[in-house]
Short mmCIF file of C-alpha atoms in Angstrom, two decimals:
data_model
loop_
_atom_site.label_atom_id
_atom_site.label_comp_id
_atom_site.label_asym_id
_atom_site.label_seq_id
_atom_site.Cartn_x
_atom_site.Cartn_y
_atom_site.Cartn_z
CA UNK A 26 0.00 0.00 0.00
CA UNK A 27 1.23 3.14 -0.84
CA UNK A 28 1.61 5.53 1.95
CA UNK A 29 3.18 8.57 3.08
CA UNK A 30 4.05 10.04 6.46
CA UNK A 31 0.49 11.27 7.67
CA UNK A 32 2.30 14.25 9.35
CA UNK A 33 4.17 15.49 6.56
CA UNK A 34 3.41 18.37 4.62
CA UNK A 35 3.12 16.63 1.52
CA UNK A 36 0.35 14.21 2.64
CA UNK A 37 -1.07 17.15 4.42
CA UNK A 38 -1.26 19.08 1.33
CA UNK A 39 -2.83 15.58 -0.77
CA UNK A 40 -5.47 15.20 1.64
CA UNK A 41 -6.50 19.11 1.97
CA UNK A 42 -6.69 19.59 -1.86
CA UNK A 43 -8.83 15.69 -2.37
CA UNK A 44 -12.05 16.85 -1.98
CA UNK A 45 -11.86 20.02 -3.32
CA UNK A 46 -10.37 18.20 -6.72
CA UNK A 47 -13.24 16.36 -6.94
CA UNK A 48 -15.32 19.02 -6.84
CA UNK A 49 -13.94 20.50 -10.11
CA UNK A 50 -14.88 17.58 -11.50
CA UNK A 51 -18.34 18.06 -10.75
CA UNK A 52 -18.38 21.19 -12.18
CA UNK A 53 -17.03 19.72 -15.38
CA UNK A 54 -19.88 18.12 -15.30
CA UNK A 55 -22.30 20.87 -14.40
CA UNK A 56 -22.33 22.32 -18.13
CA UNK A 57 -25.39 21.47 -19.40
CA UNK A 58 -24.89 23.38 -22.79
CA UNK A 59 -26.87 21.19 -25.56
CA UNK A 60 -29.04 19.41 -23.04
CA UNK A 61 -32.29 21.38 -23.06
CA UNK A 62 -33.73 24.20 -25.50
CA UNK A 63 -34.36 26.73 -22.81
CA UNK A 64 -30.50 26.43 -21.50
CA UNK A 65 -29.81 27.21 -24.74
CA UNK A 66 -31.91 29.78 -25.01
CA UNK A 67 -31.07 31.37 -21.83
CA UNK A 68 -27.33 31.57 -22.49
CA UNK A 69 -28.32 33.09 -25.82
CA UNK A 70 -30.62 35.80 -24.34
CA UNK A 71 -27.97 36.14 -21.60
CA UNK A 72 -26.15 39.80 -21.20
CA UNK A 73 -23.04 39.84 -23.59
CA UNK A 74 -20.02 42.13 -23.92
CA UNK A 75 -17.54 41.48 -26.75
CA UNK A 76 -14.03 42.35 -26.27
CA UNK A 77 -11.93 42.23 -29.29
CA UNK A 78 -12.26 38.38 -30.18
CA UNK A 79 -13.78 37.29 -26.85
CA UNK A 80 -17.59 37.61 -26.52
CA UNK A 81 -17.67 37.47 -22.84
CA UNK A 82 -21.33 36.09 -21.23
CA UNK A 83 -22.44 33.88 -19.18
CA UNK A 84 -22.38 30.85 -21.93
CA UNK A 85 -18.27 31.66 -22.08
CA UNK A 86 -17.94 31.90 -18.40
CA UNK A 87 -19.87 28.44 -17.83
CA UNK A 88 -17.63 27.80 -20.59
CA UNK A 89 -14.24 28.81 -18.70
CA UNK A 90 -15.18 27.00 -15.36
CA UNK A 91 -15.99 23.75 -16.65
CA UNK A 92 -14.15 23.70 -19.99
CA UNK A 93 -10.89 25.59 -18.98
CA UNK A 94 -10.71 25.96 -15.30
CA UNK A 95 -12.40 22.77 -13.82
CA UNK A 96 -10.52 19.92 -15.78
CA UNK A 97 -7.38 20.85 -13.88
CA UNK A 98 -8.80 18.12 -11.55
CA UNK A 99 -7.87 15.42 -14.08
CA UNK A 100 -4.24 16.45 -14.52
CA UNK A 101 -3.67 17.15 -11.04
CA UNK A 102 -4.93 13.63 -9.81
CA UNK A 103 -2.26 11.86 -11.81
CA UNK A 104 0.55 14.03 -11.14
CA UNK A 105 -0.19 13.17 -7.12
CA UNK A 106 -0.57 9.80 -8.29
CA UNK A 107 3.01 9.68 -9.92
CA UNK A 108 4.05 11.13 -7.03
CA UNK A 109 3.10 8.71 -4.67
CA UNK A 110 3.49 5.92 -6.98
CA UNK A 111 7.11 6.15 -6.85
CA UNK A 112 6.98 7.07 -2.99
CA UNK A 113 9.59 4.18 -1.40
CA UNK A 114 13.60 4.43 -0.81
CA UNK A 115 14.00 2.36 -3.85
CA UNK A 116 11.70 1.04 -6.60
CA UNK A 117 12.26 -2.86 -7.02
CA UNK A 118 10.27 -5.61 -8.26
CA UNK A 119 9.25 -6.59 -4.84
CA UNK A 120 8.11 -2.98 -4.54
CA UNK A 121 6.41 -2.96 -7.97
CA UNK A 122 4.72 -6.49 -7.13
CA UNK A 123 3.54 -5.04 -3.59
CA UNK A 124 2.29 -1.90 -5.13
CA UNK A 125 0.28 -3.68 -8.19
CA UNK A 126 -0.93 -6.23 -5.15
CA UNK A 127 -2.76 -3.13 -4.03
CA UNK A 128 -3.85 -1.36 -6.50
CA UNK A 129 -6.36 -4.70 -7.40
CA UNK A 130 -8.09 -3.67 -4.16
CA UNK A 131 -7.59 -0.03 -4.24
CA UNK A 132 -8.39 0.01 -8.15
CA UNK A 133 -9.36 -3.22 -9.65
CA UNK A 134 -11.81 -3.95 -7.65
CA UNK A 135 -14.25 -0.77 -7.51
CA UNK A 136 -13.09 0.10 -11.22
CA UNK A 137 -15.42 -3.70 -11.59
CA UNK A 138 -18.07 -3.05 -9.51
CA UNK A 139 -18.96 0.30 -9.97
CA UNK A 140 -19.14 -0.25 -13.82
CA UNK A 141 -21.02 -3.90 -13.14
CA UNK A 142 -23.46 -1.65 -10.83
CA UNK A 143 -23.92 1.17 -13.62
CA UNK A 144 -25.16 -2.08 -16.40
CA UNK A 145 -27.68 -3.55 -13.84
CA UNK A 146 -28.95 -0.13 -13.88
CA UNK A 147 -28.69 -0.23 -17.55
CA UNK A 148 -30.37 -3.57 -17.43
CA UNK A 149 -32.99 -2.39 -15.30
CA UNK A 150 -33.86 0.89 -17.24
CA UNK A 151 -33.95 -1.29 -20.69
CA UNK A 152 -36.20 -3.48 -19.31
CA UNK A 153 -39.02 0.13 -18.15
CA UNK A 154 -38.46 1.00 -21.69
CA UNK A 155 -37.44 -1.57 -24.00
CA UNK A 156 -34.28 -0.51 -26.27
CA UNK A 157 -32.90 2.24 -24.02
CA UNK A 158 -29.20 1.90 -22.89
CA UNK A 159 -28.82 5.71 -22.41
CA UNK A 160 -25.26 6.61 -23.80
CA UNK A 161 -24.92 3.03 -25.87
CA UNK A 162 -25.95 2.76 -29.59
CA UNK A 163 -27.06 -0.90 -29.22
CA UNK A 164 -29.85 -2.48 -26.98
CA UNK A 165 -28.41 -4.82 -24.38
CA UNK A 166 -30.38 -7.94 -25.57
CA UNK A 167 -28.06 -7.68 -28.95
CA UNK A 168 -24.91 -7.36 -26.38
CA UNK A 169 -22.39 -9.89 -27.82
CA UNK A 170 -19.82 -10.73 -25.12
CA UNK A 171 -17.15 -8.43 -26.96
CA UNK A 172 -19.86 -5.66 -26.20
CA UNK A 173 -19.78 -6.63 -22.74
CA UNK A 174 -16.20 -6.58 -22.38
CA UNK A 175 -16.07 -2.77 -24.41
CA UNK A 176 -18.40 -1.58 -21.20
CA UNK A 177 -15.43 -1.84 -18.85
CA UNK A 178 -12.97 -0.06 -21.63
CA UNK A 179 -14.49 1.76 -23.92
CA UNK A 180 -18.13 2.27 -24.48
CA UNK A 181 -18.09 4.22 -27.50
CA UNK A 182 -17.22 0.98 -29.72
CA UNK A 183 -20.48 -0.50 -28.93
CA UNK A 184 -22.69 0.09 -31.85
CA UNK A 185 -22.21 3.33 -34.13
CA UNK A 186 -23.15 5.82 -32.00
CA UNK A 187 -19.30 6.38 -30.99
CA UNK A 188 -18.93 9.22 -28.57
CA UNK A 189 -16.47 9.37 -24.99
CA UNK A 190 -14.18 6.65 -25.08
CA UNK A 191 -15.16 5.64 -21.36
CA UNK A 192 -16.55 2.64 -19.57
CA UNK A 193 -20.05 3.02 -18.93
CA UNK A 194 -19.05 4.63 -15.19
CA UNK A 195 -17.49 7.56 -17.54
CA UNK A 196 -15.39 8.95 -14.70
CA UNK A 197 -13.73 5.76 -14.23
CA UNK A 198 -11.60 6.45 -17.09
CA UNK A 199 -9.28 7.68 -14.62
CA UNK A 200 -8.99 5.09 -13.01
CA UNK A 201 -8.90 2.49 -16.24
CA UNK A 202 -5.61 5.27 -16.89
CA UNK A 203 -4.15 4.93 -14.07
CA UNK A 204 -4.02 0.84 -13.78
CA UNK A 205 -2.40 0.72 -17.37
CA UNK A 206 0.14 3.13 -16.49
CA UNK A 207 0.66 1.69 -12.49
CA UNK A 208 1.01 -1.47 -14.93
CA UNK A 209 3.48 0.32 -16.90
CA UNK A 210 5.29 1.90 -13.98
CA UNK A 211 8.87 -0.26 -14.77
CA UNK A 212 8.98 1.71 -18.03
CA UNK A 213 8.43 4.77 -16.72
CA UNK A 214 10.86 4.64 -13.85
CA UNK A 215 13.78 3.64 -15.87
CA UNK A 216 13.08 5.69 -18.78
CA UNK A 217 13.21 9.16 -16.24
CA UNK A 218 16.08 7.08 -13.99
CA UNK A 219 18.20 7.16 -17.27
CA UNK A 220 17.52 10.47 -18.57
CA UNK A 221 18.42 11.77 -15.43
CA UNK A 222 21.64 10.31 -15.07
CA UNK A 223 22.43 12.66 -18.29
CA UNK A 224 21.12 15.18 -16.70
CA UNK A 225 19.48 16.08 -13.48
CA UNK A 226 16.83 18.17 -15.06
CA UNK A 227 16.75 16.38 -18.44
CA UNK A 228 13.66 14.39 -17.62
CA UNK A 229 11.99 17.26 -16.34
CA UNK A 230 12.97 19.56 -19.07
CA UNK A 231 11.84 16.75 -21.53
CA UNK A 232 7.81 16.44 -19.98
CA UNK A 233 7.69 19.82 -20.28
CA UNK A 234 8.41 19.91 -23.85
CA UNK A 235 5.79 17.00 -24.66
CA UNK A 236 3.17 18.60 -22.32
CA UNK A 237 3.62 21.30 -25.45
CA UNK A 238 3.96 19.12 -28.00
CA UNK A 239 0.59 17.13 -26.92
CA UNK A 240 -1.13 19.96 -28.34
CA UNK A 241 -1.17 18.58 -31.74
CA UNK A 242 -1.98 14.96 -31.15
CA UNK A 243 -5.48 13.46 -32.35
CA UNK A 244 -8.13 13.93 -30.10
CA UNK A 245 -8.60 10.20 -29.74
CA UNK A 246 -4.53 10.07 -28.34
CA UNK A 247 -4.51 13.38 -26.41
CA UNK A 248 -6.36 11.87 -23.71
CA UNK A 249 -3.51 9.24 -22.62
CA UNK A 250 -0.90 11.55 -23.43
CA UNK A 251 -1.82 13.82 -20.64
CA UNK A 252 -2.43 10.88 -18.30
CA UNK A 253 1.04 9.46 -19.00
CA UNK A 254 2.74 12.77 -18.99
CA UNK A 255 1.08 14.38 -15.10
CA UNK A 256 1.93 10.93 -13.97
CA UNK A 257 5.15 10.84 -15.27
CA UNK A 258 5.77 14.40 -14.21
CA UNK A 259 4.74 13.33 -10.14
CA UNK A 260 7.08 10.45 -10.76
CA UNK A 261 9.80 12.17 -11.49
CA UNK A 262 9.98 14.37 -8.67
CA UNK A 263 9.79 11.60 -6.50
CA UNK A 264 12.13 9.32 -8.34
CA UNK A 265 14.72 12.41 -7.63
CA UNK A 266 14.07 13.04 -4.45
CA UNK A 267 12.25 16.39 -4.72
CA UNK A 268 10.04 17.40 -2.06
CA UNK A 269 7.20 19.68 -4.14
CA UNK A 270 5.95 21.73 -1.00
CA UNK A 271 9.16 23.00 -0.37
CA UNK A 272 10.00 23.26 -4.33
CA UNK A 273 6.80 25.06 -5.02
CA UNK A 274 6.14 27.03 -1.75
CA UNK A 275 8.53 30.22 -3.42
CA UNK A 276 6.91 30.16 -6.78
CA UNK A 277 3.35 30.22 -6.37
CA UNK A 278 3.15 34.01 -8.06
CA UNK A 279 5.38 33.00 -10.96
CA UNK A 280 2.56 29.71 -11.64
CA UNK A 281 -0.39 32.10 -11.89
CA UNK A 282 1.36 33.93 -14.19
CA UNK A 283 2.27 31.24 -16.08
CA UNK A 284 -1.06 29.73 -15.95
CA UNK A 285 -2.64 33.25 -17.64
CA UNK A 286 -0.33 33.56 -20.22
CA UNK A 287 -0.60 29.71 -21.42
CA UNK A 288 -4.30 30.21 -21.25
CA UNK A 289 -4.25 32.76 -23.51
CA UNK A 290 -1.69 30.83 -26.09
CA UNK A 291 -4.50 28.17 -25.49
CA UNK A 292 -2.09 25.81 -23.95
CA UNK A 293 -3.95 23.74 -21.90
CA UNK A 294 -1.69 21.23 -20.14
CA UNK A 295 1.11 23.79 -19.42
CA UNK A 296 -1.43 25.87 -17.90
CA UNK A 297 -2.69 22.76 -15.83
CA UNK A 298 1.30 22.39 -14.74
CA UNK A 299 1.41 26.12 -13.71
CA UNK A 300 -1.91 25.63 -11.52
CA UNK A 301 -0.10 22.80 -9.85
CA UNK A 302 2.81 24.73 -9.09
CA UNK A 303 0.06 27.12 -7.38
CA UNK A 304 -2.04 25.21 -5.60
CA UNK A 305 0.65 23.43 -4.08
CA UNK A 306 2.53 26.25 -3.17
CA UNK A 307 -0.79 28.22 -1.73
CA UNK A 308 -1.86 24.73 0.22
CA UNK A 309 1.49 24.52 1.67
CA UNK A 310 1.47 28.26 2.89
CA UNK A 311 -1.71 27.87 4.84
CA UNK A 312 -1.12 24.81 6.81
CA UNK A 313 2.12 25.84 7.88
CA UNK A 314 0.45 29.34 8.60
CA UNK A 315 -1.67 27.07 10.61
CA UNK A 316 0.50 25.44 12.21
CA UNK A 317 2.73 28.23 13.28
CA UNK A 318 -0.68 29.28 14.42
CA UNK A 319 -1.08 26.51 16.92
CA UNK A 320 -4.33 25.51 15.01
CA UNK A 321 -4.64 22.06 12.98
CA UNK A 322 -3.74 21.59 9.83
CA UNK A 323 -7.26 19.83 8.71
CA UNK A 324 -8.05 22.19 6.23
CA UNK A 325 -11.12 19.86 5.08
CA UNK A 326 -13.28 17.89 7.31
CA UNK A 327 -12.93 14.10 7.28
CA UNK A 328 -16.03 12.96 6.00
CA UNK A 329 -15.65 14.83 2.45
CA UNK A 330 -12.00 13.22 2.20
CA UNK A 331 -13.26 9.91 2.67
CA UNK A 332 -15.97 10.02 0.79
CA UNK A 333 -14.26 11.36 -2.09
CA UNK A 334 -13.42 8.33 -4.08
CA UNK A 335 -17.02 7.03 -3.53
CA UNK A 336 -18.63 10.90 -5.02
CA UNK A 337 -16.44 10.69 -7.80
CA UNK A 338 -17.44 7.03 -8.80
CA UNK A 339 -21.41 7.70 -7.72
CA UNK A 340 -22.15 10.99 -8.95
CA UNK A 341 -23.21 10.52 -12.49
CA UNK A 342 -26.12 8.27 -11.28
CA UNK A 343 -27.48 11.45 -9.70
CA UNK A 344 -26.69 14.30 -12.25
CA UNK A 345 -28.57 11.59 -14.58
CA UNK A 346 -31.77 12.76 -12.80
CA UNK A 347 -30.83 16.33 -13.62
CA UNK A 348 -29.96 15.54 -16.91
CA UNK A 349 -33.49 14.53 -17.69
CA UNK A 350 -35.27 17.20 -15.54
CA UNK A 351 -33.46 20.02 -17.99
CA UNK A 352 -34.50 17.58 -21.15
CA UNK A 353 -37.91 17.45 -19.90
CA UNK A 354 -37.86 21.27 -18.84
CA UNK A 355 -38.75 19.75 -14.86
CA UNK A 356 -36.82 22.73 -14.08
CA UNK A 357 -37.43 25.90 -14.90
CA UNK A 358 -35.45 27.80 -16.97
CA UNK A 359 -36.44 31.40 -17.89
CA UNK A 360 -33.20 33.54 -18.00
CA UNK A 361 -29.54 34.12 -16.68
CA UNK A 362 -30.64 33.89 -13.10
CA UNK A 363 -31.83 30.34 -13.20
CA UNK A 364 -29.33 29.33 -15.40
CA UNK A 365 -26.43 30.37 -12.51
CA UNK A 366 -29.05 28.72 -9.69
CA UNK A 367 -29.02 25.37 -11.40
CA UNK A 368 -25.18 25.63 -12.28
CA UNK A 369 -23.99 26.49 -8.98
CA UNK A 370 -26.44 24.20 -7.36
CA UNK A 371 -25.51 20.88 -9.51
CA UNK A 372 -22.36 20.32 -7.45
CA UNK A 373 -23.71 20.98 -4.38
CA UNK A 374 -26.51 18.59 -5.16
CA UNK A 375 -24.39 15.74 -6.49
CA UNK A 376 -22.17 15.81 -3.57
CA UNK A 377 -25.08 15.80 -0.95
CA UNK A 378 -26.93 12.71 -2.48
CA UNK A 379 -23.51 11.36 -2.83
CA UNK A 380 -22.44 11.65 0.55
CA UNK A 381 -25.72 11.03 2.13
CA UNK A 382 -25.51 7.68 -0.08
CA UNK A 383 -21.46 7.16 1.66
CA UNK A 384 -22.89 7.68 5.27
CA UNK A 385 -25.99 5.16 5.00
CA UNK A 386 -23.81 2.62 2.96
CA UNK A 387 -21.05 3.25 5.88
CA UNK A 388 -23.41 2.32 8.78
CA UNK A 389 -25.62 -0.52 7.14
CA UNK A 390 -23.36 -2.23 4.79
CA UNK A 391 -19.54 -1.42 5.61
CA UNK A 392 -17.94 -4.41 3.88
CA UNK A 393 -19.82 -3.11 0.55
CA UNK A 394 -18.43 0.26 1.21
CA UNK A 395 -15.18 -0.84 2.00
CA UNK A 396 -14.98 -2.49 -1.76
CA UNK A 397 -16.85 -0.39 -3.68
CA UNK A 398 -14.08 2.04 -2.24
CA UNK A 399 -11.06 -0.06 -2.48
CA UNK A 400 -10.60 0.76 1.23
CA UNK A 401 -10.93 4.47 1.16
CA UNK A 402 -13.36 5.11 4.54
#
């Protein structure tokens, strides 16, 4: 199991910054451009001011929060995971066989049952009305067993109706990610163990350089580029020894500068690498203002870190419900106001079900919790 010193910075800093990670990832979530006519039509009625090239309104801030802003989660939860990854005095093969030992509970294991969970409700939905299987092109009673192995890697090769290439829990496509590459760990520590030998830096220097370059890969590719590259990038600062909270603590100004001008040369990852820089250094700067303080360090309380992993993997089922109340306009929609309410309010929705969900699961059912976590309770 991979584990850090609970009262160092660093897994101070990991824990504080959990929750509110998955949070962005909510918000991702929370655009709802496309779904219903009158969202439409409310962004379009919406107050506008063009700038130059920029028409700025509330459709392009909705836009910036969960387009731009909020998929810094992504990024940001490999990079940690690199960096604890590689987290031991020395990588071996007993460490690599300990650390893949783990990750069946901590990853293999919900990654299977959340996505079994998410077809019986498939299953169950197909059955109230015959030929729906929401985001699959193909009714389940023509599922060959190929199709039912695609719903665990990649739904959008069932049928024609192509789409995100995610198992049917779509956020779990983080977490299929992250297996491969824990898989492919060997490769990835001896590649940045040999560069560095060259050079210190070289490694470093060289991520950076793809994290450009990424910018011109198919669509289809860019998505495991960025997951190899934020986990490679945590990797290597562990693999030489960096600590990041002290390496990042001076140079949390120069990151949001860095972050603006590689938003506006629409460089997306290196922007994501600058917020890191950031909200590393800005996380690190309050708990050991805290500390100094003679106050704890707990920046968030433990019930939203535990229950995390279990709103991340749950919270589609609920924004579902949403999802069809905007379809069939449930909800009213009538202007700009509205449109914020139900924005704002999406998040805070999903993560209350969620976590009501985590708390009655945790007292009448632990075991279940325990695996549908991998643990994390």
């Amino acid at each position: 199991m991979i584990r850090t010193n609970k009262d160092s910075t660093l897994s101070q800093v990991i824990t504080a910054l959990r929750f509110p990670l998955i949070v962005l990832v909510l918000f991702v979530h929370s655009n709802f451009k496309g779904v219903s006519f009158a969202w439409d039509n409310a962004l379009k009625a919406s107050f506008s001011l063009p700038i130059g090239n920029i028409n700025l309104s509330l459709g392009t801030f909705i836009d910036f929060i969960s387009g731009s802003l909020a998929p810094l989660a992504n990024p940001f939860f490999f990079f940690v995971s690199g960096l604890l990854f590689f987290h031991c005095r020395q990588f071996t093969r007993k460490v690599y066989i300990n650390k893949i030992r783990h990750r069946l509970q901590s990853l293999l294991i919900p990654y299977i049952l959340w996505n079994l969970l998410f077809l019986l409700i498939i299953a169950i939905g197909s059955s109230l009305r015959p030929g729906w299987t929401a985001i699959i092109d193909k009714p389940l009673s023509n599922f060959t067993i190929k199709d039912y192995l695609l719903i665990f890697w990649d739904t959008s090769l069932i049928g024609q109706k192509g789409g995100l290439a995610t198992p049917i829990d779509i956020p779990l496509w983080f977490v299929r990610n992250l297996m491969v590459l824990s898989l492919a760990s060997p490769f990835i520590y001896t590649t940045i163990h040999l560069l560095s030998r060259w050079h210190k830096r070289l490694a470093l220097y060289m991520l950076l350089i793809f994290l450009y370059a990424i910018h011109y890969l198919p669509d289809q590719w860019e998505g495991w580029g960025q997951s190899l590259l934020f986990f490679s990038l945590g990797a290597t600062f562990t693999i030489l020894k960096w600590d990041v909270t002290k390496l990042f603590k001076p140079y949390g100004i120069y990151g949001i500068i860095g972050a603006c001008l590689f938003y506006w040369a629409q460089l997306a990852n290196l922007m994501y690498a600058a917020l890191i820089v950031t909200i590393i250094s800005l996380t690190t700067y309050i708990i050991e203002h805290r500390q100094q303080q003679g106050l704890t360090s707990k920046l968030i309380p433990n019930i939203l870190t535990d229950s995390s992993f279990f709103i991340y993997a749950a919270h589609t089922l609920p924004q579902g419900i949403i999802l069809w109340s905007l379809k069939l306009e449930w909800l009213p929609i009538t202007g700009a106001t509205s449109v914020l309410i139900v924005y704002f309010l999406s998040p805070v929705i999903l993560t209350t079900v969620c976590l009501l969900s985590f708390i009655l699961l945790r007292r009448i059912s632990p075991i279940s919790l325990y695996f549908l976590t991998g643990g994390r309770q």
